[in-house]
CSV table of C-alpha atoms and ligand atoms in Angstrom, one decimal:
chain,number,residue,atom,x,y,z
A,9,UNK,CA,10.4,36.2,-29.5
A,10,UNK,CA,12.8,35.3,-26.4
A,11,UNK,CA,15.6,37.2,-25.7
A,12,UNK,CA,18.1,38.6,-28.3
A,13,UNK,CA,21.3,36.3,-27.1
A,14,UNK,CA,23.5,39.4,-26.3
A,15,UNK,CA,20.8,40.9,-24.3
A,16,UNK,CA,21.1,37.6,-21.7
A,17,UNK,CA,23.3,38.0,-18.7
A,18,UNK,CA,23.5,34.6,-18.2
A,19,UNK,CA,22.6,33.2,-14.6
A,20,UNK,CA,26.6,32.1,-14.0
A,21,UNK,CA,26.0,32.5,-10.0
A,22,UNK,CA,24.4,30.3,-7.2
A,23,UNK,CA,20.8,31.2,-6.4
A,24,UNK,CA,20.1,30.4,-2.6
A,25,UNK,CA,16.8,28.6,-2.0
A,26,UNK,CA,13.6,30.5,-1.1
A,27,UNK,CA,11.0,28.3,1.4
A,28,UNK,CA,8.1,26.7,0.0
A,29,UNK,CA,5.1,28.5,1.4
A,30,UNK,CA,1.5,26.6,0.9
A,31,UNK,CA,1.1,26.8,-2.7
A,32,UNK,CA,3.9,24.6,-3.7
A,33,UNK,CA,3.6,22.2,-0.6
A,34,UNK,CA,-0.2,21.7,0.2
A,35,UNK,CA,0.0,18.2,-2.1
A,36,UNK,CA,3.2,16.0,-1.5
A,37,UNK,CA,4.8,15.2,-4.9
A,38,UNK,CA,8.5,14.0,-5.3
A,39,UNK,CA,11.5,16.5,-6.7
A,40,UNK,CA,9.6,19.5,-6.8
A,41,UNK,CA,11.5,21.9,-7.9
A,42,UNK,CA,12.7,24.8,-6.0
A,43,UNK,CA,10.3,28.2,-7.1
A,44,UNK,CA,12.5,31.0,-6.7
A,45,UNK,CA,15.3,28.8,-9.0
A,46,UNK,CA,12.6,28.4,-11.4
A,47,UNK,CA,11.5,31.9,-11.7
A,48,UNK,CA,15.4,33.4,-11.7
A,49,UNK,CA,15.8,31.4,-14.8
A,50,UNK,CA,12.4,32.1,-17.1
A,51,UNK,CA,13.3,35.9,-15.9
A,52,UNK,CA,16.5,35.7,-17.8
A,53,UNK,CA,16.1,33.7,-20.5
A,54,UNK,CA,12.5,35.1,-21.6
A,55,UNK,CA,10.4,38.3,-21.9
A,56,UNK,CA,6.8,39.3,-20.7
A,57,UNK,CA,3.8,37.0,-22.9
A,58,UNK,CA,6.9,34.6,-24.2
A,59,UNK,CA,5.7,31.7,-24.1
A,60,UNK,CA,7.1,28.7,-21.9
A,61,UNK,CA,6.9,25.0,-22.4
A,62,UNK,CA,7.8,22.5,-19.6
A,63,UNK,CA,7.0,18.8,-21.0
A,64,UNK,CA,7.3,17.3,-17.5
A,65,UNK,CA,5.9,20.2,-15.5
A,66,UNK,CA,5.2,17.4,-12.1
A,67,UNK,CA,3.7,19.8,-9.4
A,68,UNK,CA,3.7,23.0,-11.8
A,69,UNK,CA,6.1,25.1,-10.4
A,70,UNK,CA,7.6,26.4,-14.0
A,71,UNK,CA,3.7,26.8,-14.6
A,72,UNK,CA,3.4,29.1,-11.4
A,73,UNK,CA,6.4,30.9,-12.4
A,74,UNK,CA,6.0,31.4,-15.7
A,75,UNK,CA,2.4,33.0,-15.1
A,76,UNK,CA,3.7,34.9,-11.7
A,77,UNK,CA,6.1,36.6,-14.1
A,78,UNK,CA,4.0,37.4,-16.5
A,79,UNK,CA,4.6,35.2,-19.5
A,80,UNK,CA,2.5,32.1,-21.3
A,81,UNK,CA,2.9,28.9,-21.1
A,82,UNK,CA,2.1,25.7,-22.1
A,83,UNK,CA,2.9,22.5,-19.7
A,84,UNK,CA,2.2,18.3,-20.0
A,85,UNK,CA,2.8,15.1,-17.6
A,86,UNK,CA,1.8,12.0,-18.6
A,87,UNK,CA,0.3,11.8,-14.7
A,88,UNK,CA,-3.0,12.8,-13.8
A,89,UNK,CA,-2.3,14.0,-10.5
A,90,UNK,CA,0.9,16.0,-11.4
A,91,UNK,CA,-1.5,17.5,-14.1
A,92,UNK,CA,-4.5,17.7,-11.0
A,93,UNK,CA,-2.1,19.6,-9.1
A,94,UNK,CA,-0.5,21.8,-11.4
A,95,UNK,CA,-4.3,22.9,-12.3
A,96,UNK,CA,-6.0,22.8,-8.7
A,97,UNK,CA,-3.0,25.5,-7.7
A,98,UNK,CA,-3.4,27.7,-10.5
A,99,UNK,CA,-7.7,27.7,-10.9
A,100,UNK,CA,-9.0,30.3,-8.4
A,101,UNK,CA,-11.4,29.2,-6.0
A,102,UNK,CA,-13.8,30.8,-3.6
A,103,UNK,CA,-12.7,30.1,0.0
A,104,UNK,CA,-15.4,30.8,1.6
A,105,UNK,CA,-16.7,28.3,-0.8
A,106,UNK,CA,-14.4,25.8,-0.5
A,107,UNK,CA,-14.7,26.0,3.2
A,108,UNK,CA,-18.5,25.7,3.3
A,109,UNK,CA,-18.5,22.4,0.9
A,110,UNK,CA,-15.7,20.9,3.6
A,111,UNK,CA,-18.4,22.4,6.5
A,112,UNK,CA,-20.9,20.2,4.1
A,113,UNK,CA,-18.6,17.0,4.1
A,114,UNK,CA,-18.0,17.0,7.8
A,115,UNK,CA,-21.4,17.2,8.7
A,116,UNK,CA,-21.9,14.2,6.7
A,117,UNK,CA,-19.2,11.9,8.0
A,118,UNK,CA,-16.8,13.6,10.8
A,119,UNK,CA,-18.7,11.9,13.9
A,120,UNK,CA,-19.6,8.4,11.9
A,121,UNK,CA,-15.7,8.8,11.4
A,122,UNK,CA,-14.7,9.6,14.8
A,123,UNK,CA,-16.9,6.6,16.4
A,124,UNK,CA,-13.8,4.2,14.6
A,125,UNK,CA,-11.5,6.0,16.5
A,126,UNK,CA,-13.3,6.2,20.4
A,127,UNK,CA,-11.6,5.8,23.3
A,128,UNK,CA,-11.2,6.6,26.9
A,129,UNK,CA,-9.4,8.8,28.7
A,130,UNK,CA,-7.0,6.6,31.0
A,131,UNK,CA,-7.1,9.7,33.7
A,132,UNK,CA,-11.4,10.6,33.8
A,133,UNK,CA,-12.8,7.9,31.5
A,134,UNK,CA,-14.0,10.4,29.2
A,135,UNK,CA,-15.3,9.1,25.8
A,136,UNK,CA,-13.3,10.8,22.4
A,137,UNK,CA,-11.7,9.9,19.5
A,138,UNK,CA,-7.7,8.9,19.7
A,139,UNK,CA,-5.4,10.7,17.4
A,140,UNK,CA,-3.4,7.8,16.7
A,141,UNK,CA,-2.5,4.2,16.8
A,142,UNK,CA,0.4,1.8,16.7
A,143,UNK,CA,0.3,-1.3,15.0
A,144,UNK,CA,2.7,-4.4,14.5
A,145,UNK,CA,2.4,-7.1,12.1
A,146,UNK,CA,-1.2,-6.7,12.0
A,147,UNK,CA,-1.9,-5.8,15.4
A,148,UNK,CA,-2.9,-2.9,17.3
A,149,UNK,CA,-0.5,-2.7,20.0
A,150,UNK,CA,-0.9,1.2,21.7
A,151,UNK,CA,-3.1,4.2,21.3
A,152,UNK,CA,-2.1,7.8,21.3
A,153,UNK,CA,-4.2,11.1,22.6
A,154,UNK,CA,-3.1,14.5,22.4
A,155,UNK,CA,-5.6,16.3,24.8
A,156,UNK,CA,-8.8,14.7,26.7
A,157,UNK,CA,-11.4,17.6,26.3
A,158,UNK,CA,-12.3,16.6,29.9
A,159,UNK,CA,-8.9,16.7,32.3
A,160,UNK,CA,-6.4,18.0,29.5
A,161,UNK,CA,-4.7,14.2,30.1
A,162,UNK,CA,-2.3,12.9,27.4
A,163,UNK,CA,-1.3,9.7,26.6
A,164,UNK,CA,2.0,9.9,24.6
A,165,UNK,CA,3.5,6.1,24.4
A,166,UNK,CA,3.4,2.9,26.2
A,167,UNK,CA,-0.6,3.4,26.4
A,168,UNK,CA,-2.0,-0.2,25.8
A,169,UNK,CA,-5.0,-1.3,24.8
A,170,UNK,CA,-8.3,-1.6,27.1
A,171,UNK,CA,-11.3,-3.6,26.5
A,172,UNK,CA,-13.4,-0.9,24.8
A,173,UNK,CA,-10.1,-0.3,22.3
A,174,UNK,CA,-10.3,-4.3,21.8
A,175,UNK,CA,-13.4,-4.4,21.6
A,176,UNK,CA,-14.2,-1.3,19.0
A,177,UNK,CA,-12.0,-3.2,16.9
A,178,UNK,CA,-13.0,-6.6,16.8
A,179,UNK,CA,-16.6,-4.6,15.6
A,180,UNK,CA,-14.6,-3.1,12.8
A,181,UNK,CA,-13.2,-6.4,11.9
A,182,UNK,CA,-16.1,-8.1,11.6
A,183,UNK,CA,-18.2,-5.3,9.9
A,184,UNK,CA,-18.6,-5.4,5.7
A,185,UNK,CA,-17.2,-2.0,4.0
A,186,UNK,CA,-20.1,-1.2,1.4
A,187,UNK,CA,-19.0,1.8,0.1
A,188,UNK,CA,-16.1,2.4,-2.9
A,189,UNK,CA,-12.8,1.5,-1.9
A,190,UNK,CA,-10.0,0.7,-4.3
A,191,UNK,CA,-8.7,-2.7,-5.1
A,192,UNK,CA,-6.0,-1.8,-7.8
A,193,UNK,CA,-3.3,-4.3,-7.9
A,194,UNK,CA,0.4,-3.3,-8.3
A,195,UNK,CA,1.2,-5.2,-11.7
A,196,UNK,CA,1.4,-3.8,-15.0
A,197,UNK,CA,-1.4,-5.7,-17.1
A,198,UNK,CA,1.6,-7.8,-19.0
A,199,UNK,CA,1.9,-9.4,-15.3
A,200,UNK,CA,5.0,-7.6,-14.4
A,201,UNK,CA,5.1,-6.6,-10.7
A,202,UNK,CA,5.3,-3.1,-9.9
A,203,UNK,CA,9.2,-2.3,-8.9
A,204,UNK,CA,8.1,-0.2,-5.6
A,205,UNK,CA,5.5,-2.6,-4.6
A,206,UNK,CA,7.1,-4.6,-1.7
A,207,UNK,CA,5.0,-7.0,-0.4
A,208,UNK,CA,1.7,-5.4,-1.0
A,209,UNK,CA,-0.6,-6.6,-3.8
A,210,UNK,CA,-3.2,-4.2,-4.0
A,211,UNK,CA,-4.0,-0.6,-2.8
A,212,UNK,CA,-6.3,-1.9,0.0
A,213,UNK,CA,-3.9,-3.9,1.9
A,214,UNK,CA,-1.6,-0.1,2.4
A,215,UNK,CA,-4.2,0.4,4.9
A,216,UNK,CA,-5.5,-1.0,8.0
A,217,UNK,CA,-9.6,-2.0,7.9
A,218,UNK,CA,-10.9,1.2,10.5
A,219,UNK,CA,-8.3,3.6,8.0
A,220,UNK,CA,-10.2,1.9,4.8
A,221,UNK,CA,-13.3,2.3,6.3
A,222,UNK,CA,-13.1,5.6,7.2
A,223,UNK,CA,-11.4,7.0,3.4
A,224,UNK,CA,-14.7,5.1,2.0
A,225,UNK,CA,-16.8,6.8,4.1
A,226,UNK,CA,-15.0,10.3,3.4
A,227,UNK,CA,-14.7,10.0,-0.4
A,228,UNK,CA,-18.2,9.1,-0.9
A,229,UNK,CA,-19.5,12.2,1.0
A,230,UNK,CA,-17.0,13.9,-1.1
A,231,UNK,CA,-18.7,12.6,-4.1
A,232,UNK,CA,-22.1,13.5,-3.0
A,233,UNK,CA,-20.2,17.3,-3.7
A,234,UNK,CA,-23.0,18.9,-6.4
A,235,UNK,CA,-20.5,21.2,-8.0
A,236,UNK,CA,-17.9,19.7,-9.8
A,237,UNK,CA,-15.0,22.1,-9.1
A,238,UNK,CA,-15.5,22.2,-5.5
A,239,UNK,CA,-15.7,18.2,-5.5
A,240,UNK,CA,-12.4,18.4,-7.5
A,241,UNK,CA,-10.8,20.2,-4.9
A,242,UNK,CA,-12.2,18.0,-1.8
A,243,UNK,CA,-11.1,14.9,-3.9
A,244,UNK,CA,-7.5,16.6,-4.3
A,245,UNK,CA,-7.5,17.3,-0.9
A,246,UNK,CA,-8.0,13.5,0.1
A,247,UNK,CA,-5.2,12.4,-2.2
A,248,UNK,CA,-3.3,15.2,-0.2
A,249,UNK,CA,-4.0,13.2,2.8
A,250,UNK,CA,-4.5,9.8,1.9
A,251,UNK,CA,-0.7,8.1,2.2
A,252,UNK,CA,-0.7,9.6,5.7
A,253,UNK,CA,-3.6,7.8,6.6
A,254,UNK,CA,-1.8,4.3,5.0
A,255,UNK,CA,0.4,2.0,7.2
A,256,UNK,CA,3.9,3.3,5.4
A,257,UNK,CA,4.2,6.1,8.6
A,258,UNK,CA,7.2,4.5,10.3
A,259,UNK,CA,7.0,5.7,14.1
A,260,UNK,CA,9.7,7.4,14.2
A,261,UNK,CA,10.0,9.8,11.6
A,262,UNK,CA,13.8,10.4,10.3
A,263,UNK,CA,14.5,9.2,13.9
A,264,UNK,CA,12.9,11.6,16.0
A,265,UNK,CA,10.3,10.7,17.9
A,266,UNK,CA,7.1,12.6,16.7
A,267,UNK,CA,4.5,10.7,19.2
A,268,UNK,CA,1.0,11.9,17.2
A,269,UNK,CA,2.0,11.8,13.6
A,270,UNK,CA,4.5,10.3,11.0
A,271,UNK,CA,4.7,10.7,7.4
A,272,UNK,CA,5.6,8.7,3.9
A,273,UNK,CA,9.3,9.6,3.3
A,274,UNK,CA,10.0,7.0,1.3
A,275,UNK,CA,9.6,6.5,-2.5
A,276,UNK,CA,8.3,3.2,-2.3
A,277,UNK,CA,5.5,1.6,-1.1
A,278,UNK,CA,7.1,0.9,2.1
A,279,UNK,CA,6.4,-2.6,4.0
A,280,UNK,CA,6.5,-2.2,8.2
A,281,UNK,CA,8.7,-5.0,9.4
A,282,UNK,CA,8.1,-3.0,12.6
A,283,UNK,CA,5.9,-0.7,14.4
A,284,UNK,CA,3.9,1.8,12.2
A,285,UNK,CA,1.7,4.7,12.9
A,286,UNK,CA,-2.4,4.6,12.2
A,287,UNK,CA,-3.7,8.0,12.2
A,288,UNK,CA,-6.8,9.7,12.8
A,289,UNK,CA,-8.9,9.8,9.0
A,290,UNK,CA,-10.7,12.5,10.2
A,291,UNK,CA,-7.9,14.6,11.6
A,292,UNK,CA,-5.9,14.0,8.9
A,293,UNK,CA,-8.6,15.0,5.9
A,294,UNK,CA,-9.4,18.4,8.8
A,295,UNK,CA,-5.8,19.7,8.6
A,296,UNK,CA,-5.5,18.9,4.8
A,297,UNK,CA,-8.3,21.6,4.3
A,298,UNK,CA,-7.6,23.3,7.2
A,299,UNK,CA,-3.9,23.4,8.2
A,300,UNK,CA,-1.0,25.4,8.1
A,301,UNK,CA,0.4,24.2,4.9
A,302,UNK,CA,-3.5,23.1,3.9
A,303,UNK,CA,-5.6,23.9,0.9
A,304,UNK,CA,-7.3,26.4,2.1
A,305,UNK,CA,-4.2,28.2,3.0
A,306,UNK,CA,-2.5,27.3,-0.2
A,307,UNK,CA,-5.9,28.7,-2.1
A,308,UNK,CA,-5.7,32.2,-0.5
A,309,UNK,CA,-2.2,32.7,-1.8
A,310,UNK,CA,-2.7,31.4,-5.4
A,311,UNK,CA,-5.9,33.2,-5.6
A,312,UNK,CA,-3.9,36.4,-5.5
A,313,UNK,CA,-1.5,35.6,-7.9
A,314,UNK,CA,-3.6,33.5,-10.2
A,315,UNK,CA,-7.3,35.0,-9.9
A,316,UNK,CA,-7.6,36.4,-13.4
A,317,UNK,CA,-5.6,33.8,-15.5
A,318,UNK,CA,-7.0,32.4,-18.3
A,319,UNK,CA,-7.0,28.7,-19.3
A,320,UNK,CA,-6.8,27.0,-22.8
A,321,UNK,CA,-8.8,25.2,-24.3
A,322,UNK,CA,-6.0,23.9,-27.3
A,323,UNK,CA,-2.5,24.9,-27.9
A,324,UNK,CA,-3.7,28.1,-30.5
A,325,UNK,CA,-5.5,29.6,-27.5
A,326,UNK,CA,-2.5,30.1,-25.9
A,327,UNK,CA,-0.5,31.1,-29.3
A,328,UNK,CA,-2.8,33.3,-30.5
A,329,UNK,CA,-2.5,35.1,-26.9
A,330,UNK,CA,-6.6,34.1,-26.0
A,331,UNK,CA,-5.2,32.0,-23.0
A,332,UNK,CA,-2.3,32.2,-20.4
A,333,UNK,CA,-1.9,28.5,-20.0
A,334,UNK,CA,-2.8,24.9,-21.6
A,335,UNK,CA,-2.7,22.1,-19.5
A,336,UNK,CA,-2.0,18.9,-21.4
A,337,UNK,CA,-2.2,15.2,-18.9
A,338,UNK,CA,-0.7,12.8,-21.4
A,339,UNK,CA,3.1,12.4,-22.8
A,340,UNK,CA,5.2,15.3,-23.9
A,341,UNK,CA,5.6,13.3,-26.9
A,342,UNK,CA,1.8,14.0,-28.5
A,343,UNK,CA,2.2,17.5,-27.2
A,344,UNK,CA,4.9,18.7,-28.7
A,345,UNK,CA,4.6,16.6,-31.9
A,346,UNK,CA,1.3,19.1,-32.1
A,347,UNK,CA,3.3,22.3,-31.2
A,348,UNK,CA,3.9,24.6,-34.3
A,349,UNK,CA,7.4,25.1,-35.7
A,350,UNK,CA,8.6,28.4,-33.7
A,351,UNK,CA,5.7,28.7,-31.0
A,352,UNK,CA,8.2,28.0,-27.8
A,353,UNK,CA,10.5,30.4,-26.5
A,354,UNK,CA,11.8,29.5,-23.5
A,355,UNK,CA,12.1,25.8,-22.2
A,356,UNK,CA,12.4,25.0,-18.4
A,357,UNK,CA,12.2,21.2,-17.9
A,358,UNK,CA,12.9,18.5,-14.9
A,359,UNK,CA,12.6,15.1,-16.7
A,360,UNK,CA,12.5,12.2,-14.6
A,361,UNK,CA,16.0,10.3,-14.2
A,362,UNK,CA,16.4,6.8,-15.0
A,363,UNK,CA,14.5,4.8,-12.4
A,364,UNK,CA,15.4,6.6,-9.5
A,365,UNK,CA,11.7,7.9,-8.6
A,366,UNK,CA,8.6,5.8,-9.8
A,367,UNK,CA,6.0,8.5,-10.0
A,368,UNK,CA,3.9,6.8,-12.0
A,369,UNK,CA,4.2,3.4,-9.7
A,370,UNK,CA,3.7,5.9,-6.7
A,371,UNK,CA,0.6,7.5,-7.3
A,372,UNK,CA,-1.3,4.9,-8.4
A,373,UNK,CA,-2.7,4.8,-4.5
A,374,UNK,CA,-4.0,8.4,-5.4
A,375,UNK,CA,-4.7,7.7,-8.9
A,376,UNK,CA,-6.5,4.5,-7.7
A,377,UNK,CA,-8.5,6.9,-5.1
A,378,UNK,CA,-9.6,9.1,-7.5
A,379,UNK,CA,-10.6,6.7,-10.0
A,380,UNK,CA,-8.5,9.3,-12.5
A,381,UNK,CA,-7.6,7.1,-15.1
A,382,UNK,CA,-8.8,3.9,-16.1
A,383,UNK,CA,-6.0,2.4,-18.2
A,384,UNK,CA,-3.1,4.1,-16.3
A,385,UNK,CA,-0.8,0.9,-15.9
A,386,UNK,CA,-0.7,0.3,-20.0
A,387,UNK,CA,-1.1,3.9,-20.1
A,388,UNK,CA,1.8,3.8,-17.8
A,389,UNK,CA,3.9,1.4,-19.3
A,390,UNK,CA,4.1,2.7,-22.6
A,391,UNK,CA,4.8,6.3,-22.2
A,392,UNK,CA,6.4,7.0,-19.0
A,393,UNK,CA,10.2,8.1,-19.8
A,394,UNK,CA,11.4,6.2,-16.8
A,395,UNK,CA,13.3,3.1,-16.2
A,396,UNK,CA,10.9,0.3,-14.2
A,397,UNK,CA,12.2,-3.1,-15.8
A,398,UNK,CA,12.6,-5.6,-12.6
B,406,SAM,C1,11.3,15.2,-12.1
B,406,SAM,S1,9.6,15.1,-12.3
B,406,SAM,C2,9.1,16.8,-12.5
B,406,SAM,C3,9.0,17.6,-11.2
B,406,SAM,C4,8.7,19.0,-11.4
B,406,SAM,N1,9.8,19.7,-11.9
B,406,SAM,C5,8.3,19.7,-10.1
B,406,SAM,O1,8.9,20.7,-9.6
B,406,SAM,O2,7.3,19.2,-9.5
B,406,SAM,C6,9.4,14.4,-13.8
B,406,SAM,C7,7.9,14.2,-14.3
B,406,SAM,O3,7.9,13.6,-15.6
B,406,SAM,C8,6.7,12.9,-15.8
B,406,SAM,N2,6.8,12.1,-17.0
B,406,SAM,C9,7.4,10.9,-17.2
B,406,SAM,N3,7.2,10.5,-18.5
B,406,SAM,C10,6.5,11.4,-19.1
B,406,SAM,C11,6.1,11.6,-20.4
B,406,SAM,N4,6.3,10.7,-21.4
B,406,SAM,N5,5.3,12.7,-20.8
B,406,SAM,C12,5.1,13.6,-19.8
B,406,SAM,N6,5.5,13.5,-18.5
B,406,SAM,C13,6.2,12.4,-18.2
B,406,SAM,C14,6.5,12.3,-14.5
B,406,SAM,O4,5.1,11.9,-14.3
B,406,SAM,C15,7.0,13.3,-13.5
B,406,SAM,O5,6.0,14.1,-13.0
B,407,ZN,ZN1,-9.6,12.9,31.0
């Protein structure tokens, strides 16, 4: 049962933000809320093994919460990679494990990679891989290098284009891709254009040829992955990634001048009329795993907190107290129309507001990626409490 009423002091007071740290950040997703909020509020209004229900649950914080404190809870989103994430964060992993399969995938594909990217240093002439591009209206205009391994030279802007760089990608250009790459087009299957679309018409044309290349490259030696968990998470990984790789990474990012990387800020599938930034696959896919705010990082916190949870099979798992959580990817609507009178005692919910953010328009790219859902436009559509009439 939740909390007698006269038992609640209710939260009348402002709670100050706590900072994300890797477990809520390692996967971009839009108005994720803030934990510490979260967790202030299913501490107040519930009781230890209450059980929680957030119909929208997005990234999963009230799912983190709610099992960080100690209580059940059962969560739904109608998108597969809200639902991906929410579960990815919470399932314990090996990291040494984890680590060795990404050891396994970048001995597959991190030099074949890299050779898209060569270039000489402008001080020695030394032969590596450049950590980012500039393109406008489909042309490469600059490249970028952090470090030559040889003199320690840099080439932060205004670094143009030599005949080996023209030359690399007029190869590119010409060469076939063979491997998987999606071709999704942004229309809902009644012919209505998606509303964040711009002027792209399919997932491949967010990215330039080398970028396609190299994802197609990476996400088949991330499907050659035997297990299926660890594959799950290197596939998570790349949609962690993947928009950062795309052309939608203005140069300038909230106007400062970051000269060797950018990110997607904005919630549409953004169209350069200028300059954008091309970065690195490789490095890119590396620090997803391996960064600061990377999986591995974000695994070695949750692990602690979530290393002995136990997942649901059904809703009754989790009411008869067999399970902590049950994941449902589909609408709140089927969930909670199979939820028993009584079972819920505390909800925490973020529903999305009118059409101000598209998330299911948004992650098609990842959905499209991951091949997650066949039927996710209808799917889409039909469910998705969100305004996206043109
Ligand atoms: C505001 S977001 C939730 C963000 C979440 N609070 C967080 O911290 O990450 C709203 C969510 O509602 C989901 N959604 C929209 N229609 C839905 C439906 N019919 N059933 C379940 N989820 C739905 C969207 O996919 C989106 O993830
Ligand atoms: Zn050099």
């Amino acid at each position: 049962m939740a909390k007698n009423v006269k038992e609640i002091r209710h939260l009348n007071r402002q709670i100050p933000p706590l900072a994300h740290t890797s477990m809520y950040v390692w996967h971009k997703y839009w108005s994720r809320k803030t934990w510490n909020v979260v967790a202030e509020y299913i501490k107040t209004y519930s009781k230890e093994r209450d059980i929680i229900l957030d119909p929208f649950v997005g990234s999963g914080i009230t799912a983190m919460e709610a099992l960080k404190n100690n209580r059940r809870v059962i969560v739904s989103d109608l998108n597969p990679i809200a639902t991906e994430i929410t579960r990815l964060t919470i399932t314990p992993i090996s990291e040494m494990k984890l680590f060795d399969a990404f050891k396994r995938v970048e001995k597959k594909v991190k030099d074949r990679i890299n050779k898209l990217y060569l270039t000489r240093c402008r001080n020695c002439g030394e032969k590596f891989p450049l950590t980012c591009a500039i393109w406008e209206k489909n042309k490469c205009i600059e490249i970028r290098y952090k470090k030559c391994p040889k003199c320690d030279n840099s080439c932060r802007s205004k670094c143009s284009l030599d005949k080996h760089d023209k030359a690399l990608l007029n190869k590119i250009n010409k060469s076939r891709i063979t491997s998987f790459y999606p071709t999704n087009k942004f229309y809902y299957s009644d012919g209505r254009p998606f509303m964040k679309k711009e002027q792209y018409e399919s997932v491949d044309e967010l990215f330039t040829k080398r970028n396609l290349q190299a994802l197609a490259w990476l996400m088949e030696a991330i499907n050659e992955e035997k297990s299926k968990l660890l594959r799950d998470f290197l596939k998570i990984g790349f949609s962690s990634m993947v928009h950062l790789c795309s052309n939608m990474n203005p140069i300038s990012e909230g106007g400062h001048f970051t000269p060797f990387s950018s990110a997607w800020i904005q919630h549409s599938y953004w169209y350069p009329s200028g300059p954008h930034m091309e970065q690195n696959v490789w490095d890119k896919f590396d620090s997803a795993i391996n960064g600061h705010q990377g999986l591995l990082k974000a695994k070695i916190e949750s692990n602690k907190w979530f290393g002995d949870i136990r997942f649901a099979k059904n809703i009754e798992d989790v009411i008869h107290n067999k399970a902590d959580i049950y994941i449902y990817n589909g609408s709140c609507l089927d969930l909670m129309s199979k939820l028993p009178d009584n079972s819920i005692d505390f909800i925490f919910t973020d529903p999305p507001y009118d059409s101000s953010i598209q998330y299911g328009e948004l992650s098609y790219m990842w959905v499209s990626w991951l091949n997650a859902k066949d039927m996710f436009v209808d799917y889409l559509s039909s469910n998705e409490i969100i305004n996206n009439k043109n």
